[in-house]
mmCIF file of C-alpha atoms in Angstrom:
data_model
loop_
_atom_site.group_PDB
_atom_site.id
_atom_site.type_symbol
_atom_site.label_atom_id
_atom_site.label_comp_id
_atom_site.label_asym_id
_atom_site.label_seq_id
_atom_site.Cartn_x
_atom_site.Cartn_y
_atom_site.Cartn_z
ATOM 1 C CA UNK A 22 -18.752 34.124 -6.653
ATOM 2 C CA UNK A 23 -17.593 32.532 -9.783
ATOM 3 C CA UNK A 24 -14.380 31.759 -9.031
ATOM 4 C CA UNK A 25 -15.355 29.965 -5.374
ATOM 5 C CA UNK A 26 -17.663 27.787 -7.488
ATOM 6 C CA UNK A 27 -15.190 26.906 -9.883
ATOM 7 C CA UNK A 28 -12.513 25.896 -6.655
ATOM 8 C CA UNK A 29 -15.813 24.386 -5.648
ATOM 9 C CA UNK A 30 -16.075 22.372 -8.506
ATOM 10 C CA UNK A 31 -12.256 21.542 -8.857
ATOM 11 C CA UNK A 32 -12.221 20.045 -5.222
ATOM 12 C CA UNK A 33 -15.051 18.160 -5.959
ATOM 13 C CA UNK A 34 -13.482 16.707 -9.237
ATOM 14 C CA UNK A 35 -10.042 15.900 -7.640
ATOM 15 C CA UNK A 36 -12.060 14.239 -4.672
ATOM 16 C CA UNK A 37 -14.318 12.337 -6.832
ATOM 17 C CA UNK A 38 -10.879 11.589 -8.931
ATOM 18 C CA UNK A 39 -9.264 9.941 -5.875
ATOM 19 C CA UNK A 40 -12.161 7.862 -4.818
ATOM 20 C CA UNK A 41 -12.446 6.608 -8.136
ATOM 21 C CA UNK A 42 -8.574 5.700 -8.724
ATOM 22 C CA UNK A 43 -8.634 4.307 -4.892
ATOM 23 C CA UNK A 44 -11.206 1.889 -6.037
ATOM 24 C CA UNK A 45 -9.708 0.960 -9.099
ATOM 25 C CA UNK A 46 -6.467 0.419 -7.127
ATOM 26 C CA UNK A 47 -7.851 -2.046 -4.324
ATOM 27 C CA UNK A 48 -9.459 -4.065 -7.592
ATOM 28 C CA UNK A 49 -5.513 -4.290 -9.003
ATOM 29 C CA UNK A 50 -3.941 -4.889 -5.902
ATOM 30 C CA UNK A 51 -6.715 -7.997 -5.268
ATOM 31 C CA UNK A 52 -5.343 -9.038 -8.508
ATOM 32 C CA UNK A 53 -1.762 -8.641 -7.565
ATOM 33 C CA UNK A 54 -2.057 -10.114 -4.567
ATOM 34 C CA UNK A 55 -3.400 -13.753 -5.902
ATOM 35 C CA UNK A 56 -0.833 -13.370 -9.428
ATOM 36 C CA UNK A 57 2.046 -13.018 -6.717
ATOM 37 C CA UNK A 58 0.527 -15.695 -4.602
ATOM 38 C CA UNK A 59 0.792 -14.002 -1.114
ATOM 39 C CA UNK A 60 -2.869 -15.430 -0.810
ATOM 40 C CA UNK A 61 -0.601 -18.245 0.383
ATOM 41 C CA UNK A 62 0.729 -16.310 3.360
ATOM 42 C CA UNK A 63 -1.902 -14.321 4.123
ATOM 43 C CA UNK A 64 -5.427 -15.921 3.439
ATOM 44 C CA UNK A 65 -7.520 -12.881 3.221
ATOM 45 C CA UNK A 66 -7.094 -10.212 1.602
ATOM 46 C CA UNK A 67 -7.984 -7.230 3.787
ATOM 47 C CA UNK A 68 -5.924 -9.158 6.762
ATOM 48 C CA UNK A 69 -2.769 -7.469 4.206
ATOM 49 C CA UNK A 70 -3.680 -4.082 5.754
ATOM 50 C CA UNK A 71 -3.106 -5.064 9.658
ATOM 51 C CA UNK A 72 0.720 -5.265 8.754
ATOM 52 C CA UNK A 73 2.000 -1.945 9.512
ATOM 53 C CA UNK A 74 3.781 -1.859 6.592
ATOM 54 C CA UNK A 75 5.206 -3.813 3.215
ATOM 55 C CA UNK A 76 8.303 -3.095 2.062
ATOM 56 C CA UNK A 77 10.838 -4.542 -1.006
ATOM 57 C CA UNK A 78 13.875 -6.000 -0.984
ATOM 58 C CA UNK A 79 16.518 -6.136 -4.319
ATOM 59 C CA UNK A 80 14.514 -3.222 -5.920
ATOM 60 C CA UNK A 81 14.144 0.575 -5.376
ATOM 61 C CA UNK A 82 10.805 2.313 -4.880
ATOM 62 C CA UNK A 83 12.396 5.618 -5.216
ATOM 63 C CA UNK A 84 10.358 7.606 -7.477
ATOM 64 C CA UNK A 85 13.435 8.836 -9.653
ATOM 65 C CA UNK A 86 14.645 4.742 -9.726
ATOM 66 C CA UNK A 87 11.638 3.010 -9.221
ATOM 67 C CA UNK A 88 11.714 -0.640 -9.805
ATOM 68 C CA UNK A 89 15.738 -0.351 -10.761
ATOM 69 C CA UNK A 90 17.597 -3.824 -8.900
ATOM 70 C CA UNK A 91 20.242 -3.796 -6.985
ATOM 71 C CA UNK A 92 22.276 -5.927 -7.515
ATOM 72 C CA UNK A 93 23.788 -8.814 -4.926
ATOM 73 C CA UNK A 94 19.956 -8.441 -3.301
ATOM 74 C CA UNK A 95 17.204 -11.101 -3.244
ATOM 75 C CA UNK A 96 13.810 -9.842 -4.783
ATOM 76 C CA UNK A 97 11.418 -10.109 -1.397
ATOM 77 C CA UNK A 98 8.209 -8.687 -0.092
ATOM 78 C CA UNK A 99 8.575 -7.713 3.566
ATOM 79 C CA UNK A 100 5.377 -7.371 5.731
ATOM 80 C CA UNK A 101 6.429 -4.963 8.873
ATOM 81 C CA UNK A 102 3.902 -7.213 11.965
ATOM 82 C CA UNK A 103 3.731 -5.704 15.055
ATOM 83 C CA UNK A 104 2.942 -7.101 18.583
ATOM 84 C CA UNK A 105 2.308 -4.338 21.178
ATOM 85 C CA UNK A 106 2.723 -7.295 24.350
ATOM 86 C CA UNK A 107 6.073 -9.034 22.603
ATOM 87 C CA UNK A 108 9.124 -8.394 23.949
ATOM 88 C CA UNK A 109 10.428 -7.432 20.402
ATOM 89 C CA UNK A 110 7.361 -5.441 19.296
ATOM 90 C CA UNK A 111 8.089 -4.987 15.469
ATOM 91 C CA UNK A 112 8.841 -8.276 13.175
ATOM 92 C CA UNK A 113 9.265 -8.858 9.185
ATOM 93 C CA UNK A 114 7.472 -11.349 8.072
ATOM 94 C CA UNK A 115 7.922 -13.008 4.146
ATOM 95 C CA UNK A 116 5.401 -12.510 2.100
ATOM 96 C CA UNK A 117 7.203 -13.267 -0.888
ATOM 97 C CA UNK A 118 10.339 -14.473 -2.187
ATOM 98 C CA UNK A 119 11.166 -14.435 -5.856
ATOM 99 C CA UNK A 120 15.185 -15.019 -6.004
ATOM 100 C CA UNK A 121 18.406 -12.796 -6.824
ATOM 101 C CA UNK A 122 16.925 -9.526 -7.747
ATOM 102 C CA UNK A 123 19.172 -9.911 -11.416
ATOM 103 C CA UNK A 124 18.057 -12.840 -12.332
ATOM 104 C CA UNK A 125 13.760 -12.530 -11.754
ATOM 105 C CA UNK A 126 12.073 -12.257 -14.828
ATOM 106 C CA UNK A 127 11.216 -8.178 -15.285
ATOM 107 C CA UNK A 128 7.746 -8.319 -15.705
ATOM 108 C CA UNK A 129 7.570 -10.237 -12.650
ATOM 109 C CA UNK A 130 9.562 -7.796 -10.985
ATOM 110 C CA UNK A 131 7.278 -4.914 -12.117
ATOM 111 C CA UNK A 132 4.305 -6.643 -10.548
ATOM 112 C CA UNK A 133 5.935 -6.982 -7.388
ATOM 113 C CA UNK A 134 7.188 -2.966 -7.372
ATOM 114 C CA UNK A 135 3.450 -2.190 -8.758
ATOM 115 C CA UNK A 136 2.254 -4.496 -5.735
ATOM 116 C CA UNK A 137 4.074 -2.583 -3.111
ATOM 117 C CA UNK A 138 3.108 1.191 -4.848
ATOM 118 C CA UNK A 139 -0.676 0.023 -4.655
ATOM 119 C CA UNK A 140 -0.574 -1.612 -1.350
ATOM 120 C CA UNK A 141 1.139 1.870 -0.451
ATOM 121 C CA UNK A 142 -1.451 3.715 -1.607
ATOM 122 C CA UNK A 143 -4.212 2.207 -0.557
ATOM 123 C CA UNK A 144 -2.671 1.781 3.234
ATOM 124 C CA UNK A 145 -2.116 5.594 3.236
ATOM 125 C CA UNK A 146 -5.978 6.275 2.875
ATOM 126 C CA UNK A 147 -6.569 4.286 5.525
ATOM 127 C CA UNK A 148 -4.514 6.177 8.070
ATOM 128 C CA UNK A 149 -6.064 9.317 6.132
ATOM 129 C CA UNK A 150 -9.055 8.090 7.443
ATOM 130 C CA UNK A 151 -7.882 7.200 11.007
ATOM 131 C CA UNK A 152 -6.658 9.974 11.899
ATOM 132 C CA UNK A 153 -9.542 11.871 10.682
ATOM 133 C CA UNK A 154 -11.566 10.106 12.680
ATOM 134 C CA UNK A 155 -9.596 11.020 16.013
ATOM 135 C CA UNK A 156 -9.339 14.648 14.997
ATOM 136 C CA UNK A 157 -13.322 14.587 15.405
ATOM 137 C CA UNK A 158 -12.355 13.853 19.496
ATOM 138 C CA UNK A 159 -10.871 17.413 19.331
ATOM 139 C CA UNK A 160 -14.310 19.291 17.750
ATOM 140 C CA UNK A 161 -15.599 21.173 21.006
ATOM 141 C CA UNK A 162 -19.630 21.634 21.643
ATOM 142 C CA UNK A 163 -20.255 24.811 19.750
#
C-alpha cells in the first residue's frame, strides 16, 4: 500500500510541478514576446498560438547546440500560418528579424532562442490538451 501512495504522491508532485512551471512559462514568454517586439506583428498575445508553429532561423535549437549561430544565416523568427481553403495551405510569416546571425548582440540572441523554447513548450500543452480532449470521443457507455 505504501509504495502506491508514494507513486501516488510522486505523480501528483511532478503534475503539480508542470502546472506550476507552465504558468511561470506563459508569464516569461508574455514578457518575451513585448522585449522582442512581435506585439508589433501579432497584436495579441494568445493570437501567437493559432500559428502552427515558430521556428528560428541563424541559430540551432538542438538541445546539444542550442542557441549556437550559424554562420552566413540571418537571425529570424518564423511563424508556420496555415490556410486550410488556400491553394498553398502552409505559409511563413516574419515575426522577427534581428540581422546576420554573427553579428546580433548575444543576449539578444538568447532571448530570441529562450522565446522559441517557451513558445515550444507552452504550444505542446496545448495539443496535450487537444488531443485529450478527442480521445474522450473514443470512451464507450460503460
Amino acid at each position: 500500500m505504501s509504495s502506491a501512495l508514494d507513486r501516488l504522491k510522486n505523480l501528483t508532485n511532478k503534475i503539480s510541478s508542470y502546472e506550476r512551471t507552465r504558468k511561470d512559462n506563459l508569464i516569461l514568454l508574455e514578457k518575451l514576446y513585448n522585449e522582442l517586439e512581435i506585439n508589433q506583428k501579432v497584436e495579441e498575445f494568445s493570437e501567437l498560438f493559432s500559428y502552427k508553429a515558430i521556428n528560428l532561423s541563424g541559430a540551432s535549437l538542438l538541445s546539444d547546440s542550442l542557441g549556437e549561430v550559424k554562420k552566413g544565416k540571418y537571425l529570424q523568427i518564423l511563424a508556420i500560418g496555415y490556410d486550410r481553403d488556400a491553394v498553398v495551405k502552409s505559409k511563413n510569416i516574419s515575426l522577427g528579424y534581428f540581422g546576420k546571425a554573427q553579428n546580433v548582440d548575444v543576449d539578444l540572441k538568447n532571448r530570441v532562442v529562450e522565446f522559441i523554447i517557451r513558445f515550444r513548450f507552452e504550444k505542446s500543452f496545448m495539443t496535450l490538451e487537444h488531443y485529450h480532449i478527442m480521445l474522450e470521443s473514443f470512451k464507450s457507455d460503460e
